[in-house]
Amino acid sequence: MADEVVLLGFWISPYGMRARIALAEKGVKYEFIDKDPRENWPYLLQMNPVHKKIPVLIHNGKPICESLVIVEYIDEVWKDRSPLLPSDPYQRAQARFWADYVDKKIYEAGKKVYRTKKGEEQEAAKKEFIDMLKLLEKQLGDKAYFGGDRLGLVDIALIPFYSWFETYEKFGNLNIEIECPKFIAWANRCMQIESVSKSLLPNQHKVYEFIADALKKLGFS
């Protein structure tokens, strides 16, 4: 019997993009249910009653929650192709550490950039965000990808935020390529991989328009 795989997500969510990249890397066919989690969604509440958040991977009727847990689950279940974590225990631990760093830091730092009013507070937010990217550049070093010569867990954790870069730049008056050229070169390499480019659609401008409209409704602009 073929696996039944369903992914609950929302197109703009970088966390949902992680699962989509991992599934694409493994060549797993799945149904994507795209819905704004802020709306009434009883099925999401049923599948993730603890956090009530997307993404949720449902594999043969069993839900798996939290994006990095989902990516590792995908890697373990479909382990016969495109490994996403290194086989060496130390390297695997390092990958988990940096993926966790991305998970806990990047979204919140980026949100401060586009939600903070201009002035000293926003300048501090911008510096914090750029410093994080520079730290990640240092960790990348001379490697093509954080996973070495191929896409890995850290790359999958981080690259979805590239979809938000126009939002960060326009609201924060930033030029990330000037500040972090090695980071942008890495992002461009990732975007040449089909599993990434297809999973990160729609483009950055659509994300910017969505965020701009949401901020307007919230009275931020």
PDB file of C-alpha atoms in Angstrom:
ATOM      1  CA  MET A   1       0.000   0.000   0.000  1.00  0.00           C
ATOM      2  CA  ALA A   2       1.311   3.456  -0.939  1.00  0.00           C
ATOM      3  CA  ASP A   3       2.041   5.993   1.786  1.00  0.00           C
ATOM      4  CA  GLU A   4      -0.663   8.591   2.345  1.00  0.00           C
ATOM      5  CA  VAL A   5       1.082  11.882   3.033  1.00  0.00           C
ATOM      6  CA  VAL A   6      -0.695  15.177   3.759  1.00  0.00           C
ATOM      7  CA  LEU A   7       0.914  18.466   4.739  1.00  0.00           C
ATOM      8  CA  LEU A   8      -1.095  21.166   6.504  1.00  0.00           C
ATOM      9  CA  GLY A   9       0.449  24.572   5.897  1.00  0.00           C
ATOM     10  CA  PHE A  10       0.122  28.117   4.667  1.00  0.00           C
ATOM     11  CA  TRP A  11       1.981  29.378   1.608  1.00  0.00           C
ATOM     12  CA  ILE A  12       3.814  32.217   3.361  1.00  0.00           C
ATOM     13  CA  SER A  13       5.090  30.189   6.318  1.00  0.00           C
ATOM     14  CA  PRO A  14       8.858  29.557   6.234  1.00  0.00           C
ATOM     15  CA  TYR A  15       8.286  26.659   8.607  1.00  0.00           C
ATOM     16  CA  GLY A  16       5.934  24.952   6.176  1.00  0.00           C
ATOM     17  CA  MET A  17       8.433  25.551   3.364  1.00  0.00           C
ATOM     18  CA  ARG A  18      10.942  23.431   5.267  1.00  0.00           C
ATOM     19  CA  ALA A  19       8.685  20.393   5.113  1.00  0.00           C
ATOM     20  CA  ARG A  20       7.952  20.980   1.433  1.00  0.00           C
ATOM     21  CA  ILE A  21      11.669  21.139   0.586  1.00  0.00           C
ATOM     22  CA  ALA A  22      12.379  17.938   2.519  1.00  0.00           C
ATOM     23  CA  LEU A  23       9.518  16.087   0.833  1.00  0.00           C
ATOM     24  CA  ALA A  24      10.648  17.315  -2.574  1.00  0.00           C
ATOM     25  CA  GLU A  25      14.261  16.273  -1.882  1.00  0.00           C
ATOM     26  CA  LYS A  26      13.025  12.775  -1.088  1.00  0.00           C
ATOM     27  CA  GLY A  27      10.649  12.670  -4.049  1.00  0.00           C
ATOM     28  CA  VAL A  28       7.640  12.013  -1.814  1.00  0.00           C
ATOM     29  CA  LYS A  29       4.224  12.676  -3.308  1.00  0.00           C
ATOM     30  CA  TYR A  30       1.850  14.426  -0.929  1.00  0.00           C
ATOM     31  CA  GLU A  31      -1.295  16.515  -0.663  1.00  0.00           C
ATOM     32  CA  PHE A  32      -0.729  20.101   0.444  1.00  0.00           C
ATOM     33  CA  ILE A  33      -3.641  21.727   2.269  1.00  0.00           C
ATOM     34  CA  ASP A  34      -2.973  25.466   2.150  1.00  0.00           C
ATOM     35  CA  LYS A  35      -4.984  27.481   4.670  1.00  0.00           C
ATOM     36  CA  ASP A  36      -4.421  30.517   6.879  1.00  0.00           C
ATOM     37  CA  PRO A  37      -4.113  29.076  10.425  1.00  0.00           C
ATOM     38  CA  ARG A  38      -5.611  32.262  11.871  1.00  0.00           C
ATOM     39  CA  GLU A  39      -8.939  31.212  10.407  1.00  0.00           C
ATOM     40  CA  ASN A  40     -11.182  28.635  12.018  1.00  0.00           C
ATOM     41  CA  TRP A  41      -9.576  25.308  11.128  1.00  0.00           C
ATOM     42  CA  PRO A  42     -10.963  22.404  13.188  1.00  0.00           C
ATOM     43  CA  TYR A  43      -8.808  19.840  11.352  1.00  0.00           C
ATOM     44  CA  LEU A  44      -5.607  21.664  12.366  1.00  0.00           C
ATOM     45  CA  LEU A  45      -6.772  21.755  15.988  1.00  0.00           C
ATOM     46  CA  GLN A  46      -7.491  18.026  15.783  1.00  0.00           C
ATOM     47  CA  MET A  47      -4.076  17.218  14.304  1.00  0.00           C
ATOM     48  CA  ASN A  48      -2.062  19.606  16.513  1.00  0.00           C
ATOM     49  CA  PRO A  49      -4.067  20.166  19.702  1.00  0.00           C
ATOM     50  CA  VAL A  50      -1.015  21.225  21.744  1.00  0.00           C
ATOM     51  CA  HIS A  51       0.448  24.138  19.741  1.00  0.00           C
ATOM     52  CA  LYS A  52      -2.400  24.568  17.216  1.00  0.00           C
ATOM     53  CA  LYS A  53       0.152  25.624  14.584  1.00  0.00           C
ATOM     54  CA  ILE A  54       1.284  24.696  11.106  1.00  0.00           C
ATOM     55  CA  PRO A  55       2.985  22.812   9.630  1.00  0.00           C
ATOM     56  CA  VAL A  56       1.627  19.378  10.422  1.00  0.00           C
ATOM     57  CA  LEU A  57       2.690  16.329   8.442  1.00  0.00           C
ATOM     58  CA  ILE A  58       0.121  13.538   8.441  1.00  0.00           C
ATOM     59  CA  HIS A  59       1.642  10.212   7.426  1.00  0.00           C
ATOM     60  CA  ASN A  60      -0.841   7.378   7.062  1.00  0.00           C
ATOM     61  CA  GLY A  61      -3.207   9.181   9.407  1.00  0.00           C
ATOM     62  CA  LYS A  62      -0.609   9.941  12.089  1.00  0.00           C
ATOM     63  CA  PRO A  63       0.296  13.609  12.707  1.00  0.00           C
ATOM     64  CA  ILE A  64       3.850  14.877  13.198  1.00  0.00           C
ATOM     65  CA  CYS A  65       4.234  18.472  14.434  1.00  0.00           C
ATOM     66  CA  GLU A  66       7.012  21.102  14.559  1.00  0.00           C
ATOM     67  CA  SER A  67       8.927  21.787  11.356  1.00  0.00           C
ATOM     68  CA  LEU A  68      12.394  20.518  12.333  1.00  0.00           C
ATOM     69  CA  VAL A  69      10.877  17.374  13.844  1.00  0.00           C
ATOM     70  CA  ILE A  70       9.002  16.902  10.569  1.00  0.00           C
ATOM     71  CA  VAL A  71      12.169  17.308   8.476  1.00  0.00           C
ATOM     72  CA  GLU A  72      14.039  14.743  10.582  1.00  0.00           C
ATOM     73  CA  TYR A  73      11.047  12.388  10.431  1.00  0.00           C
ATOM     74  CA  ILE A  74      11.001  12.662   6.632  1.00  0.00           C
ATOM     75  CA  ASP A  75      14.734  11.947   6.552  1.00  0.00           C
ATOM     76  CA  GLU A  76      14.337   8.849   8.717  1.00  0.00           C
ATOM     77  CA  VAL A  77      11.274   7.397   6.994  1.00  0.00           C
ATOM     78  CA  TRP A  78      12.520   7.897   3.432  1.00  0.00           C
ATOM     79  CA  LYS A  79      16.158   7.203   4.267  1.00  0.00           C
ATOM     80  CA  ASP A  80      16.974   5.417   1.021  1.00  0.00           C
ATOM     81  CA  ARG A  81      17.574   8.681  -0.873  1.00  0.00           C
ATOM     82  CA  SER A  82      18.956  12.217  -0.413  1.00  0.00           C
ATOM     83  CA  PRO A  83      20.110  12.092   3.237  1.00  0.00           C
ATOM     84  CA  LEU A  84      19.480  15.391   5.024  1.00  0.00           C
ATOM     85  CA  LEU A  85      21.633  14.759   8.109  1.00  0.00           C
ATOM     86  CA  PRO A  86      25.246  13.589   8.228  1.00  0.00           C
ATOM     87  CA  SER A  87      26.012  10.006   9.252  1.00  0.00           C
ATOM     88  CA  ASP A  88      28.766  11.108  11.660  1.00  0.00           C
ATOM     89  CA  PRO A  89      27.297  11.644  15.173  1.00  0.00           C
ATOM     90  CA  TYR A  90      29.290  14.823  15.872  1.00  0.00           C
ATOM     91  CA  GLN A  91      28.404  16.405  12.541  1.00  0.00           C
ATOM     92  CA  ARG A  92      24.777  15.405  13.059  1.00  0.00           C
ATOM     93  CA  ALA A  93      24.788  17.067  16.492  1.00  0.00           C
ATOM     94  CA  GLN A  94      26.300  20.224  14.988  1.00  0.00           C
ATOM     95  CA  ALA A  95      23.629  20.306  12.274  1.00  0.00           C
ATOM     96  CA  ARG A  96      20.908  20.013  14.900  1.00  0.00           C
ATOM     97  CA  PHE A  97      22.505  22.771  16.972  1.00  0.00           C
ATOM     98  CA  TRP A  98      22.593  25.274  14.092  1.00  0.00           C
ATOM     99  CA  ALA A  99      19.139  24.327  12.843  1.00  0.00           C
ATOM    100  CA  ASP A 100      17.868  24.981  16.376  1.00  0.00           C
ATOM    101  CA  TYR A 101      19.705  28.331  16.387  1.00  0.00           C
ATOM    102  CA  VAL A 102      17.963  29.323  13.156  1.00  0.00           C
ATOM    103  CA  ASP A 103      14.641  28.103  14.534  1.00  0.00           C
ATOM    104  CA  LYS A 104      14.887  30.189  17.709  1.00  0.00           C
ATOM    105  CA  LYS A 105      16.557  33.340  16.383  1.00  0.00           C
ATOM    106  CA  ILE A 106      15.966  34.282  12.738  1.00  0.00           C
ATOM    107  CA  TYR A 107      12.194  34.682  12.586  1.00  0.00           C
ATOM    108  CA  GLU A 108      11.981  36.821  15.716  1.00  0.00           C
ATOM    109  CA  ALA A 109      14.971  38.964  14.714  1.00  0.00           C
ATOM    110  CA  GLY A 110      13.525  39.533  11.244  1.00  0.00           C
ATOM    111  CA  LYS A 111      10.119  40.398  12.695  1.00  0.00           C
ATOM    112  CA  LYS A 112      11.729  43.130  14.796  1.00  0.00           C
ATOM    113  CA  VAL A 113      13.177  44.672  11.613  1.00  0.00           C
ATOM    114  CA  TYR A 114       9.834  45.072   9.852  1.00  0.00           C
ATOM    115  CA  ARG A 115       7.660  45.763  12.897  1.00  0.00           C
ATOM    116  CA  THR A 116       9.869  48.286  14.693  1.00  0.00           C
ATOM    117  CA  LYS A 117       9.400  51.999  14.120  1.00  0.00           C
ATOM    118  CA  LYS A 118      12.280  53.916  12.557  1.00  0.00           C
ATOM    119  CA  GLY A 119      14.915  55.263  14.922  1.00  0.00           C
ATOM    120  CA  GLU A 120      17.327  53.810  17.436  1.00  0.00           C
ATOM    121  CA  GLU A 121      15.115  50.815  18.168  1.00  0.00           C
ATOM    122  CA  GLN A 122      14.968  49.789  14.526  1.00  0.00           C
ATOM    123  CA  GLU A 123      18.705  50.379  14.062  1.00  0.00           C
ATOM    124  CA  ALA A 124      19.319  48.003  16.960  1.00  0.00           C
ATOM    125  CA  ALA A 125      16.950  45.451  15.401  1.00  0.00           C
ATOM    126  CA  LYS A 126      18.734  45.712  12.052  1.00  0.00           C
ATOM    127  CA  LYS A 127      22.144  45.248  13.676  1.00  0.00           C
ATOM    128  CA  GLU A 128      20.910  42.206  15.587  1.00  0.00           C
ATOM    129  CA  PHE A 129      19.551  40.635  12.397  1.00  0.00           C
ATOM    130  CA  ILE A 130      22.670  41.318  10.315  1.00  0.00           C
ATOM    131  CA  ASP A 131      24.940  40.077  13.115  1.00  0.00           C
ATOM    132  CA  MET A 132      23.029  36.784  13.103  1.00  0.00           C
ATOM    133  CA  LEU A 133      23.464  36.420   9.344  1.00  0.00           C
ATOM    134  CA  LYS A 134      27.182  37.166   9.664  1.00  0.00           C
ATOM    135  CA  LEU A 135      27.504  34.512  12.356  1.00  0.00           C
ATOM    136  CA  LEU A 136      25.835  32.049   9.988  1.00  0.00           C
ATOM    137  CA  GLU A 137      28.189  33.151   7.192  1.00  0.00           C
ATOM    138  CA  LYS A 138      31.106  32.301   9.477  1.00  0.00           C
ATOM    139  CA  GLN A 139      29.612  28.890  10.200  1.00  0.00           C
ATOM    140  CA  LEU A 140      29.121  28.275   6.455  1.00  0.00           C
ATOM    141  CA  GLY A 141      32.797  29.053   5.829  1.00  0.00           C
ATOM    142  CA  ASP A 142      33.989  27.919   2.404  1.00  0.00           C
ATOM    143  CA  LYS A 143      31.415  25.176   2.052  1.00  0.00           C
ATOM    144  CA  ALA A 144      28.840  25.310  -0.743  1.00  0.00           C
ATOM    145  CA  TYR A 145      26.073  24.454   1.720  1.00  0.00           C
ATOM    146  CA  PHE A 146      25.830  24.125   5.476  1.00  0.00           C
ATOM    147  CA  GLY A 147      25.458  20.408   4.759  1.00  0.00           C
ATOM    148  CA  GLY A 148      28.795  20.395   2.903  1.00  0.00           C
ATOM    149  CA  ASP A 149      28.575  19.696  -0.807  1.00  0.00           C
ATOM    150  CA  ARG A 150      24.830  19.073  -0.699  1.00  0.00           C
ATOM    151  CA  LEU A 151      21.698  20.473   0.890  1.00  0.00           C
ATOM    152  CA  GLY A 152      21.249  19.482   4.530  1.00  0.00           C
ATOM    153  CA  LEU A 153      19.185  20.139   7.642  1.00  0.00           C
ATOM    154  CA  VAL A 154      20.586  23.622   8.349  1.00  0.00           C
ATOM    155  CA  ASP A 155      20.107  24.725   4.742  1.00  0.00           C
ATOM    156  CA  ILE A 156      16.501  23.534   4.819  1.00  0.00           C
ATOM    157  CA  ALA A 157      15.914  25.284   8.156  1.00  0.00           C
ATOM    158  CA  LEU A 158      17.329  28.589   6.910  1.00  0.00           C
ATOM    159  CA  ILE A 159      16.627  29.033   3.194  1.00  0.00           C
ATOM    160  CA  PRO A 160      12.833  29.604   3.559  1.00  0.00           C
ATOM    161  CA  PHE A 161      13.563  32.958   5.223  1.00  0.00           C
ATOM    162  CA  TYR A 162      15.086  34.101   1.929  1.00  0.00           C
ATOM    163  CA  SER A 163      11.478  34.514   0.743  1.00  0.00           C
ATOM    164  CA  TRP A 164      11.133  37.268   3.345  1.00  0.00           C
ATOM    165  CA  PHE A 165      14.253  39.238   2.398  1.00  0.00           C
ATOM    166  CA  GLU A 166      12.430  41.867   0.331  1.00  0.00           C
ATOM    167  CA  THR A 167      10.209  42.483   3.363  1.00  0.00           C
ATOM    168  CA  TYR A 168      13.218  42.940   5.656  1.00  0.00           C
ATOM    169  CA  GLU A 169      14.990  45.186   3.164  1.00  0.00           C
ATOM    170  CA  LYS A 170      12.085  47.474   2.328  1.00  0.00           C
ATOM    171  CA  PHE A 171      10.830  47.970   5.874  1.00  0.00           C
ATOM    172  CA  GLY A 172      14.315  48.112   7.367  1.00  0.00           C
ATOM    173  CA  ASN A 173      16.048  50.079   4.604  1.00  0.00           C
ATOM    174  CA  LEU A 174      18.582  47.274   4.323  1.00  0.00           C
ATOM    175  CA  ASN A 175      20.745  45.857   1.553  1.00  0.00           C
ATOM    176  CA  ILE A 176      21.498  42.351   2.759  1.00  0.00           C
ATOM    177  CA  GLU A 177      23.731  41.514  -0.215  1.00  0.00           C
ATOM    178  CA  ILE A 178      26.080  44.383   0.647  1.00  0.00           C
ATOM    179  CA  GLU A 179      26.102  43.428   4.332  1.00  0.00           C
ATOM    180  CA  CYS A 180      26.313  39.656   3.849  1.00  0.00           C
ATOM    181  CA  PRO A 181      27.468  38.770   0.304  1.00  0.00           C
ATOM    182  CA  LYS A 182      28.479  35.218   1.196  1.00  0.00           C
ATOM    183  CA  PHE A 183      25.028  34.598   2.645  1.00  0.00           C
ATOM    184  CA  ILE A 184      23.311  35.778  -0.549  1.00  0.00           C
ATOM    185  CA  ALA A 185      25.681  33.674  -2.679  1.00  0.00           C
ATOM    186  CA  TRP A 186      24.673  30.644  -0.586  1.00  0.00           C
ATOM    187  CA  ALA A 187      20.977  31.518  -0.997  1.00  0.00           C
ATOM    188  CA  ASN A 188      21.409  31.797  -4.769  1.00  0.00           C
ATOM    189  CA  ARG A 189      23.040  28.350  -4.856  1.00  0.00           C
ATOM    190  CA  CYS A 190      20.119  26.934  -2.898  1.00  0.00           C
ATOM    191  CA  MET A 191      17.658  28.538  -5.302  1.00  0.00           C
ATOM    192  CA  GLN A 192      19.265  26.623  -8.173  1.00  0.00           C
ATOM    193  CA  ILE A 193      18.044  23.392  -6.565  1.00  0.00           C
ATOM    194  CA  GLU A 194      14.607  22.431  -7.853  1.00  0.00           C
ATOM    195  CA  SER A 195      13.290  21.207  -4.498  1.00  0.00           C
ATOM    196  CA  VAL A 196      14.063  24.650  -3.037  1.00  0.00           C
ATOM    197  CA  SER A 197      12.934  26.909  -5.871  1.00  0.00           C
ATOM    198  CA  LYS A 198       9.582  25.149  -6.195  1.00  0.00           C
ATOM    199  CA  SER A 199       8.969  25.086  -2.447  1.00  0.00           C
ATOM    200  CA  LEU A 200       9.759  28.784  -1.913  1.00  0.00           C
ATOM    201  CA  LEU A 201       7.213  30.031  -4.432  1.00  0.00           C
ATOM    202  CA  PRO A 202       5.505  32.507  -4.470  1.00  0.00           C
ATOM    203  CA  ASN A 203       8.194  35.135  -4.895  1.00  0.00           C
ATOM    204  CA  GLN A 204       9.541  37.624  -2.375  1.00  0.00           C
ATOM    205  CA  HIS A 205       7.323  40.461  -3.569  1.00  0.00           C
ATOM    206  CA  LYS A 206       4.147  38.523  -2.840  1.00  0.00           C
ATOM    207  CA  VAL A 207       5.403  37.938   0.709  1.00  0.00           C
ATOM    208  CA  TYR A 208       6.174  41.664   1.032  1.00  0.00           C
ATOM    209  CA  GLU A 209       2.678  42.627  -0.172  1.00  0.00           C
ATOM    210  CA  PHE A 210       1.062  40.215   2.292  1.00  0.00           C
ATOM    211  CA  ILE A 211       3.103  41.549   5.233  1.00  0.00           C
ATOM    212  CA  ALA A 212       2.580  45.186   4.211  1.00  0.00           C
ATOM    213  CA  ASP A 213      -1.178  44.633   4.114  1.00  0.00           C
ATOM    214  CA  ALA A 214      -1.152  42.824   7.469  1.00  0.00           C
ATOM    215  CA  LEU A 215       0.876  45.603   9.110  1.00  0.00           C
ATOM    216  CA  LYS A 216      -1.470  48.240   7.701  1.00  0.00           C
ATOM    217  CA  LYS A 217      -4.440  46.444   9.231  1.00  0.00           C
ATOM    218  CA  LEU A 218      -2.588  46.315  12.552  1.00  0.00           C
ATOM    219  CA  GLY A 219      -1.847  50.029  12.390  1.00  0.00           C
ATOM    220  CA  PHE A 220       1.916  49.742  11.865  1.00  0.00           C
ATOM    221  CA  SER A 221       1.906  51.870   8.712  1.00  0.00           C
TER     222      SER A 221
END
